[in-house]
CSV table of C-alpha atoms in Angstrom, one decimal:
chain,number,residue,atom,x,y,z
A,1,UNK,CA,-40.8,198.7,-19.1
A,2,UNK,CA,-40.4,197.0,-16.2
A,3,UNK,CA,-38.5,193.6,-16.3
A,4,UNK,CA,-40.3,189.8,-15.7
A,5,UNK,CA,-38.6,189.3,-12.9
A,6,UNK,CA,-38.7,185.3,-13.5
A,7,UNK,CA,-36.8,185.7,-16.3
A,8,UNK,CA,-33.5,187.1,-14.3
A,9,UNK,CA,-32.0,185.8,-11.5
A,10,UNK,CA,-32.1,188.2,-9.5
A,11,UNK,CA,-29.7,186.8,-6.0
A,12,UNK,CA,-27.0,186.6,-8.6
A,13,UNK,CA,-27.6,190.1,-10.0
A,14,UNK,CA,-27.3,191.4,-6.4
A,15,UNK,CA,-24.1,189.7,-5.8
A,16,UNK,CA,-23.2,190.9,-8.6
A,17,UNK,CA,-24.0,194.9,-7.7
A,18,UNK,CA,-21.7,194.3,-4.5
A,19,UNK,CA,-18.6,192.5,-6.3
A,20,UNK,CA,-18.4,194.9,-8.8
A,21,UNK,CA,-19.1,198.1,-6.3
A,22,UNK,CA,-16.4,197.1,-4.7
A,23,UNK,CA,-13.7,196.9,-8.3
A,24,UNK,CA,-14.9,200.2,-8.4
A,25,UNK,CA,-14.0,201.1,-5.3
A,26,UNK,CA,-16.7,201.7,-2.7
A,27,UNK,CA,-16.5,200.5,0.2
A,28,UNK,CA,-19.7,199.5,0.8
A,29,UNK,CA,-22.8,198.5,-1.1
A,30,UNK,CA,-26.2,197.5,-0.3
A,31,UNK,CA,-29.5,197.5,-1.8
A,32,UNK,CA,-33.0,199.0,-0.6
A,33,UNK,CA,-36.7,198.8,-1.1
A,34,UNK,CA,-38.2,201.3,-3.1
A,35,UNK,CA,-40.3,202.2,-0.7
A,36,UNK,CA,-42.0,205.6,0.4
A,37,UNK,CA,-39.5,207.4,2.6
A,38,UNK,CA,-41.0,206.6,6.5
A,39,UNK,CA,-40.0,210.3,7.6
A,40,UNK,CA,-41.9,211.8,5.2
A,41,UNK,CA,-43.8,213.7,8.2
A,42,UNK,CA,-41.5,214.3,9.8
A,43,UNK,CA,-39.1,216.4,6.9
A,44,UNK,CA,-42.6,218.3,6.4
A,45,UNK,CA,-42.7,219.8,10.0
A,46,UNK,CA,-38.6,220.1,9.9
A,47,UNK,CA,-39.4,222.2,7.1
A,48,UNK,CA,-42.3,223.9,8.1
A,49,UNK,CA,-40.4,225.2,11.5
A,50,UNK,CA,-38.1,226.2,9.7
A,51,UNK,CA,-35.1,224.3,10.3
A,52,UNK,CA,-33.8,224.4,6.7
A,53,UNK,CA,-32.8,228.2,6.8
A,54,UNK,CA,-32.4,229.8,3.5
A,55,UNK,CA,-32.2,226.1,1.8
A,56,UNK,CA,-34.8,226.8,-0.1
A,57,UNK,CA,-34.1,223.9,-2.8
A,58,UNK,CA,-35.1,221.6,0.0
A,59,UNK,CA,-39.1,223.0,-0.2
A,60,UNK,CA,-39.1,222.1,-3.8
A,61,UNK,CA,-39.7,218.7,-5.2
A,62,UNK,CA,-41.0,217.1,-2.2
A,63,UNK,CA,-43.0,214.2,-3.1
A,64,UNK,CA,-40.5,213.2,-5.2
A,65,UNK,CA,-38.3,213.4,-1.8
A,66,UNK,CA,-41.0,211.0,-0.2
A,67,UNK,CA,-41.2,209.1,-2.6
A,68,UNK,CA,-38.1,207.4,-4.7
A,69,UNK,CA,-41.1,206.1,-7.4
A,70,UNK,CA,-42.2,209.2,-7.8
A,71,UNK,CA,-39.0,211.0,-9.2
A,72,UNK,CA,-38.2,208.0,-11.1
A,73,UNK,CA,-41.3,205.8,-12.3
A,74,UNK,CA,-41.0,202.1,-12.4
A,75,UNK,CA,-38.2,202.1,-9.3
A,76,UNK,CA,-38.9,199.2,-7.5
A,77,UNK,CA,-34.9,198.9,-5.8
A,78,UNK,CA,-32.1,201.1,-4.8
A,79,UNK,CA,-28.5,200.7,-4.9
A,80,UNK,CA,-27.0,202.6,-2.4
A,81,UNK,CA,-22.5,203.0,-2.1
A,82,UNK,CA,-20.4,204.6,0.0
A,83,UNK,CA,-16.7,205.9,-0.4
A,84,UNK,CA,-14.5,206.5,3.0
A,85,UNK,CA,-13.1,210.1,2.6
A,86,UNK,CA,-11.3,210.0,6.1
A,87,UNK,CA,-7.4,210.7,5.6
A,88,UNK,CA,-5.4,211.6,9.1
A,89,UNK,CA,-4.2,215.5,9.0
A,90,UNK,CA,-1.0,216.9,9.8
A,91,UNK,CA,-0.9,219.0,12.8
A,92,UNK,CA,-1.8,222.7,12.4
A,93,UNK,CA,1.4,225.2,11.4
A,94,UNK,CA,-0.8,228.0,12.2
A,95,UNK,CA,-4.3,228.2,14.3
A,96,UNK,CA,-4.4,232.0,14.7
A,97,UNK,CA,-3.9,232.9,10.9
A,98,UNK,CA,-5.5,229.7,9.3
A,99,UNK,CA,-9.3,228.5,8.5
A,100,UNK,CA,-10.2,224.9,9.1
A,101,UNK,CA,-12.0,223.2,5.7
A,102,UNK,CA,-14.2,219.9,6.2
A,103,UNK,CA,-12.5,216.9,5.3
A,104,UNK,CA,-14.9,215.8,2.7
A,105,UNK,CA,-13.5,218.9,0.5
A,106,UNK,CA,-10.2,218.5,0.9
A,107,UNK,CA,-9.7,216.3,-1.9
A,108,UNK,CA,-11.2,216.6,-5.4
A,109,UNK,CA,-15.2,217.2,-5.7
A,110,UNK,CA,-16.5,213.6,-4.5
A,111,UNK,CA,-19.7,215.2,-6.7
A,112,UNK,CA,-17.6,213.7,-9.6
A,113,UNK,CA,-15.5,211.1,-8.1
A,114,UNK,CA,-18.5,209.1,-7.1
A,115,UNK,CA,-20.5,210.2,-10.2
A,116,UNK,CA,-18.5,208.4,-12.8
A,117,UNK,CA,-18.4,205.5,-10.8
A,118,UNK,CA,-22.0,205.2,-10.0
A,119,UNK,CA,-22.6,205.7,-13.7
A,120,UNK,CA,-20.3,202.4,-14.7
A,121,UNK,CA,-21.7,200.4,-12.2
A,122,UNK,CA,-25.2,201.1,-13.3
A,123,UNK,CA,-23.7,200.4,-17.3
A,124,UNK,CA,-22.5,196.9,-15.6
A,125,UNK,CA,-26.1,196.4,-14.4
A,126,UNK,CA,-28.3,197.5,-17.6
A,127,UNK,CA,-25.4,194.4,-19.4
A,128,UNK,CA,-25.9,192.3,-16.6
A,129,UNK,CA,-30.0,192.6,-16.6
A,130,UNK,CA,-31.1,194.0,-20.3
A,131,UNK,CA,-33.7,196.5,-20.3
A,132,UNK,CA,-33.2,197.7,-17.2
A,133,UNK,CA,-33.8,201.3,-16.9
A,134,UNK,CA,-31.4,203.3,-13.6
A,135,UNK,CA,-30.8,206.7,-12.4
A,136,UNK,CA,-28.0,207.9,-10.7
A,137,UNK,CA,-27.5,210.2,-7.5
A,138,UNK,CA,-24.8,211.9,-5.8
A,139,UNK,CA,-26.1,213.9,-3.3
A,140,UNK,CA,-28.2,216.5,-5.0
A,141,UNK,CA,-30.7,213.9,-6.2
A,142,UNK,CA,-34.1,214.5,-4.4
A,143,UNK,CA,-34.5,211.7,-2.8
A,144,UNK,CA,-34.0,210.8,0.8
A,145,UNK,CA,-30.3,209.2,1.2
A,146,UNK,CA,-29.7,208.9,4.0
A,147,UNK,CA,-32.7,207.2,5.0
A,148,UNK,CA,-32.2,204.8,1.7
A,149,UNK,CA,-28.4,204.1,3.0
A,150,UNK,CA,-29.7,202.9,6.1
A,151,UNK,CA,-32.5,201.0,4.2
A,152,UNK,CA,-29.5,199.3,2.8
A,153,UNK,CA,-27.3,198.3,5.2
A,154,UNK,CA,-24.5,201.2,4.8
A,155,UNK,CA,-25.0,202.0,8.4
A,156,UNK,CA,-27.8,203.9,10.6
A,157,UNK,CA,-28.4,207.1,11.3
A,158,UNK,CA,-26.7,208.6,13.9
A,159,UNK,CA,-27.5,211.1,16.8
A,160,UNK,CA,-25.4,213.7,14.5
A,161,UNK,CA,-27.9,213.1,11.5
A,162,UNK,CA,-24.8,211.0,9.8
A,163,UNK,CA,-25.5,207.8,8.5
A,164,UNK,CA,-22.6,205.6,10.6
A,165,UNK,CA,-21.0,201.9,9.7
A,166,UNK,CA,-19.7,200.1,12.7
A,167,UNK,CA,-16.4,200.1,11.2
A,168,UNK,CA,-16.0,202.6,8.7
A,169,UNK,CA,-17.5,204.9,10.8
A,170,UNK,CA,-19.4,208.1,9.4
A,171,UNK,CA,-16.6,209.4,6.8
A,172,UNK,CA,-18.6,208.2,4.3
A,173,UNK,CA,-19.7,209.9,1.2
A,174,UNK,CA,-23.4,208.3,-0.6
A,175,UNK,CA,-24.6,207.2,-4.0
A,176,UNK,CA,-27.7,205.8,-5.2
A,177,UNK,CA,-28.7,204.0,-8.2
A,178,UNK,CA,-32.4,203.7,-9.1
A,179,UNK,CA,-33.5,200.6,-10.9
A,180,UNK,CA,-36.3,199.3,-12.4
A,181,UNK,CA,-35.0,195.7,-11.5
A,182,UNK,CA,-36.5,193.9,-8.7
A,183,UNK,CA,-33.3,192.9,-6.3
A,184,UNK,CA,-33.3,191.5,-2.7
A,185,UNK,CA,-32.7,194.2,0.0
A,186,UNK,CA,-30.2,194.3,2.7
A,187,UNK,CA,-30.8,194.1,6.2
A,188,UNK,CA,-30.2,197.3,7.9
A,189,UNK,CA,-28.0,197.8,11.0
A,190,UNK,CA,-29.1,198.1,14.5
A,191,UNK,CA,-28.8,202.2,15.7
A,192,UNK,CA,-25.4,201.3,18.0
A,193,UNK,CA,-25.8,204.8,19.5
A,194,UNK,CA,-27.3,204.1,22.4
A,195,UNK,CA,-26.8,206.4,25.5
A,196,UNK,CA,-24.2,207.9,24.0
A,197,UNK,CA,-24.7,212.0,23.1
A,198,UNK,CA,-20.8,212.7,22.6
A,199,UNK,CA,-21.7,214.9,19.0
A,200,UNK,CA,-24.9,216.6,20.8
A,201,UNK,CA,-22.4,218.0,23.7
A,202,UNK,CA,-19.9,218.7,21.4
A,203,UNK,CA,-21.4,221.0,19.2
A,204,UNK,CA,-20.6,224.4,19.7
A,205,UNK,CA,-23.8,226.0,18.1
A,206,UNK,CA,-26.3,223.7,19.9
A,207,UNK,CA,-27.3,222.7,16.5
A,208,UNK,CA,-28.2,219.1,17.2
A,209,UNK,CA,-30.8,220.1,19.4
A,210,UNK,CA,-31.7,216.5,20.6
A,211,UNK,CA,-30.7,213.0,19.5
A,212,UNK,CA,-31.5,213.0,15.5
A,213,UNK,CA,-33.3,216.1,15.2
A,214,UNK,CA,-30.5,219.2,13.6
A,215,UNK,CA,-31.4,222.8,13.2
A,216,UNK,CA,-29.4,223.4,10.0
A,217,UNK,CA,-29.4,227.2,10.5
A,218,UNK,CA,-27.3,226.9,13.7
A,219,UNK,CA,-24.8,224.3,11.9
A,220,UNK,CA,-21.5,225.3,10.9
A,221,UNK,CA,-21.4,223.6,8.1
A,222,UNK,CA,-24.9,225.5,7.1
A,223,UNK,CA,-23.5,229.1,8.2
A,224,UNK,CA,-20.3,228.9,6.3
A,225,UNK,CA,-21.4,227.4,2.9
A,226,UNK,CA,-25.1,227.7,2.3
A,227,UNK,CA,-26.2,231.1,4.8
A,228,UNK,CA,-26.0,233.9,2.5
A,229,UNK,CA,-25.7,237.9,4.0
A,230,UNK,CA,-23.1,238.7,6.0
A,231,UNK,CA,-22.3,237.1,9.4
A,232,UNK,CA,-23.4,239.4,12.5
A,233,UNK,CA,-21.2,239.1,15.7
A,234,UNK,CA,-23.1,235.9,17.5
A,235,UNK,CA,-22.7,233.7,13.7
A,236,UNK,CA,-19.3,235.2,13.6
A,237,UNK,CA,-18.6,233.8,17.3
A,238,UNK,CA,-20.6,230.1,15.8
A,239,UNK,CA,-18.0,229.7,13.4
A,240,UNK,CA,-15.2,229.5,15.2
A,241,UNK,CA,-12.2,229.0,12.7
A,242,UNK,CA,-14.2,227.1,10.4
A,243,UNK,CA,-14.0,228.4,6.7
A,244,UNK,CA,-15.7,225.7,5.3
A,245,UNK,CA,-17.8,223.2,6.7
A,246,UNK,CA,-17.3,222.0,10.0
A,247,UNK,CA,-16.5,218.0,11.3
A,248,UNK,CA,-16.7,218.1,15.2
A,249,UNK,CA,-19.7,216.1,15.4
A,250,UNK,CA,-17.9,213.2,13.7
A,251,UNK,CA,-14.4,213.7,15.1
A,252,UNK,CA,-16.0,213.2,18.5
A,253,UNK,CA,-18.1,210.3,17.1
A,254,UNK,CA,-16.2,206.9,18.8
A,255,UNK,CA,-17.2,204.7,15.9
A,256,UNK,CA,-15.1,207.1,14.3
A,257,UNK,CA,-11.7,206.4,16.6
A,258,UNK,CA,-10.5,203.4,14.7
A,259,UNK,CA,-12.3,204.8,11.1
A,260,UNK,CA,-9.7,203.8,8.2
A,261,UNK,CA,-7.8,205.7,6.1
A,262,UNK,CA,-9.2,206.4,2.6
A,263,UNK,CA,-8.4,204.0,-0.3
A,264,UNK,CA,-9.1,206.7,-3.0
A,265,UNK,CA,-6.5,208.9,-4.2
A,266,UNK,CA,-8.7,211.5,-5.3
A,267,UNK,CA,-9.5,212.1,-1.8
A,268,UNK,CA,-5.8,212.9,-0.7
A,269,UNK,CA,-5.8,216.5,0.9
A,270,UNK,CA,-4.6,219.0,-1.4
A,271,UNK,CA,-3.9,221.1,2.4
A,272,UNK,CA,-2.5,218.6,4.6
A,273,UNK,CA,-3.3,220.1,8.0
A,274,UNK,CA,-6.6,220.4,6.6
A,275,UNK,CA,-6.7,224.5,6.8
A,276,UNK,CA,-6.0,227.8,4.6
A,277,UNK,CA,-4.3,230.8,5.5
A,278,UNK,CA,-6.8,233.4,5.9
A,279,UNK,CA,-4.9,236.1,4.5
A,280,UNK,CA,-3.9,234.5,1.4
A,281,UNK,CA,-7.7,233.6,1.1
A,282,UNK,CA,-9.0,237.5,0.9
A,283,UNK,CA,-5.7,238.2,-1.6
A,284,UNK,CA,-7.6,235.7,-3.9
A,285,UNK,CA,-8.7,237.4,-7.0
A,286,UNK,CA,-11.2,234.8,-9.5
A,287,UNK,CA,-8.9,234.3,-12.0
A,288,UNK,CA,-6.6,233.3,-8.7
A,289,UNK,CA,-9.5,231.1,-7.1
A,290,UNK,CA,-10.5,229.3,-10.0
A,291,UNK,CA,-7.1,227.6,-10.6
A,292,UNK,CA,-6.2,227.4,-7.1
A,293,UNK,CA,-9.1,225.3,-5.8
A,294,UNK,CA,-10.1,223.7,-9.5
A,295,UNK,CA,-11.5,220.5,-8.7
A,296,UNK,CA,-12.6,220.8,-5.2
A,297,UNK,CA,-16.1,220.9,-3.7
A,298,UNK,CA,-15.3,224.7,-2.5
A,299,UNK,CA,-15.8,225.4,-5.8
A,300,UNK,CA,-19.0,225.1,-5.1
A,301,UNK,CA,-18.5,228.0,-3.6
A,302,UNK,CA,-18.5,231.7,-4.6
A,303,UNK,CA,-15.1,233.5,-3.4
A,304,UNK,CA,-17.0,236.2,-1.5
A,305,UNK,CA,-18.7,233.8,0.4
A,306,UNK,CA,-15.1,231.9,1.9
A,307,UNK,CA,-13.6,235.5,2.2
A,308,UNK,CA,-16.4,236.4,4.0
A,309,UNK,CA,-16.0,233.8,6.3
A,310,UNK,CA,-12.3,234.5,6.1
A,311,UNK,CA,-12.6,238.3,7.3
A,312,UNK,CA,-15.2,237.0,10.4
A,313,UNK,CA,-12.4,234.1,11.8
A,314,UNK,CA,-10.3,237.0,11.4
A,315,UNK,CA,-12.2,239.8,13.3
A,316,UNK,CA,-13.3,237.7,15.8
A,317,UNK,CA,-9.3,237.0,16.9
A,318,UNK,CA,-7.6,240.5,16.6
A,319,UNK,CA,-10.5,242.6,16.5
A,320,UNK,CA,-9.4,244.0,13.2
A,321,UNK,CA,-12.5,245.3,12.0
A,322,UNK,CA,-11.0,247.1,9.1
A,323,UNK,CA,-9.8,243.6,7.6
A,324,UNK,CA,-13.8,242.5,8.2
A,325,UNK,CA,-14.5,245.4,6.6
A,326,UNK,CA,-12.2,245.6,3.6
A,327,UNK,CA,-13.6,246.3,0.2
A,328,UNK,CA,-16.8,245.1,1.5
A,329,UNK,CA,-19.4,247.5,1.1
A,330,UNK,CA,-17.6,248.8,-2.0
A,331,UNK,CA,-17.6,245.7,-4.1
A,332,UNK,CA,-21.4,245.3,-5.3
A,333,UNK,CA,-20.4,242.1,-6.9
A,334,UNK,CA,-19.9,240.9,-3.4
A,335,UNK,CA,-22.7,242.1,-2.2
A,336,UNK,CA,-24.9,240.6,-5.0
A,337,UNK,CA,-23.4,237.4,-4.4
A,338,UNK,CA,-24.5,236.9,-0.6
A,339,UNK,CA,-27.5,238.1,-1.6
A,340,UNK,CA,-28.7,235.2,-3.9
């Protein structure tokens, strides 16, 4: 069913979407066309060259990806959040024996965080508008959100692939609800980039291989969380000291200078200099992992693939191969796991 539209006003509705996004606590809100995604071309050859590595969810689903109306009929707007994540870190104890995490898992999952919330403000929307039907996303929806935040207003996208606010910066995690209510869009922001290339000289892989175009299987980020098999010397020496994910595209970012500090307090760091000790992370044992990372987006991560990375930040310092090698090729479970 879609809804008569002369029936609700819709301008208040809107207003309404933004006043209470922000009780909620997103920090910004906006609302999109439901239109067919405009880089729908252009994912297909960035697929088709490969650029997506092993992500192999990506080839799946991908008119729906085009096409917001096709994975939920009867769209005809989006509302699109965003939560700041960025909290300031405490310097580094120890940068020989410690792994660097991205500051978006540092605090609890934001898969949940975001997830109830987006679910309550599309329960105030189906009271505010009866018979609305929505349809939340947090990032594993496929649909094209990055693209739809910058439909919205949230920000543009950046040279770095990150969608950026001119104040908030890029620390910003996204959320979508689908609706079959018909709501004015936001305007979207002018792309402030302009001759800037401060993340494409920055990053250490060559990953961001021209302004807007990534090649996810030279990203950090990609190698340390979604690259399964083990890490040969050269991905080894593309890590660096990152054991999960990797930020020096946005810490180099200058909208990101100023960026303010996060108002939600499941976002606090549970490591304050944003890093593990390395050792302490191949001693892990599950029953050890699970409690010791339980609600954090590493979880999303198997432990052989962080002590993986662990035993290649480690090698590539001292050399140690036999720590590389420890109980590698004897444990099959390992093995089974970087191999799915």
């Amino acid at each position: 069913m879609i809804e008569a539209v002369d029936t609700i006003d819709a301008s208040a509705i809107a207003r309404g979407i933004r006043a209470e996004a922000r009780r909620l606590g997103f920090d910004l809100a906006g609302i999109a066309p439901a239109d067919p995604s405009k880089y729908a071309d252009h994912f297909r050859r960035w697929m088709a060259e490969g650029n997506a590595g092993t992500m192999q969810w990506l080839t799946k689903r991908t008119e729906e990806r085009c096409d917001p109306r096709v994975y939920f009929p009867g769209t005809r707007s989006i509302i699109c959040v965003a939560m700041n994540y960025h909290v300031t870190l405490q310097e580094r104890s120890d940068s020989e024996g410690s792994g660097r995490i991205a500051r978006y898992a540092l605090g609890d999952d934001y898969h949940e965080v975001i997830k109830g919330k987006m679910h309550r403000l599309a329960d105030w929307l189906q009271k505010a508008a009866p018979g609305t039907r929505t349809r939340c996303g947090v990032d594993t929806a496929p649909i094209m959100e990055r693209e739809l935040a910058a439909r919205a207003g949230i920000g543009w996208i950046g040279k770095n692939t990150c969608v950026i606010h001119p104040r908030v910066g890029s620390w910003i995690l996204l959320g979508e609800v689908l609706t079959t209510l018909d709501l004015p869009s936001d305007e979207p922001i002018a792309d402030h980039c302009g001759s800037c290339s401060r993340c494409i000289d920055a990053c250490p892989t060559g990953a961001i291989e021209k302004a807007y175009h990534l090649d996810a299987r030279k990203c950090i980020s990609y190698l340390t969380i979604e690259h399964r098999g083990e890490l040969d010397e050269r991905k080894q020496a593309s890590i660096g000291d990152w054991l999960f994910g990797c930020d020096i595209c946005q810490d180099v970012c200058p909208f990101n200078r100023r960026a303010p500090e996060a108002n939600e307090p499941a976002f606090q760091p549970r490591f304050a200099d944003g890093t593990v000790d390395l050792m302490e992370t191949l001693s892990w044992r599950p029953n050890e992992f699970n409690p010791r990372l339980s609600g954090s987006a590493m979880k999303r991560v198997k432990l052989p693939i962080l002590q993986r990375n662990a035993r290649s930040i480690l090698q590539r310092k001292s050399g140690a191969r036999e720590i590389a090698l420890h109980e590698w090729d004897t444990k099959s479970r390992a093995r089974r796991v970087l191999s799915e």
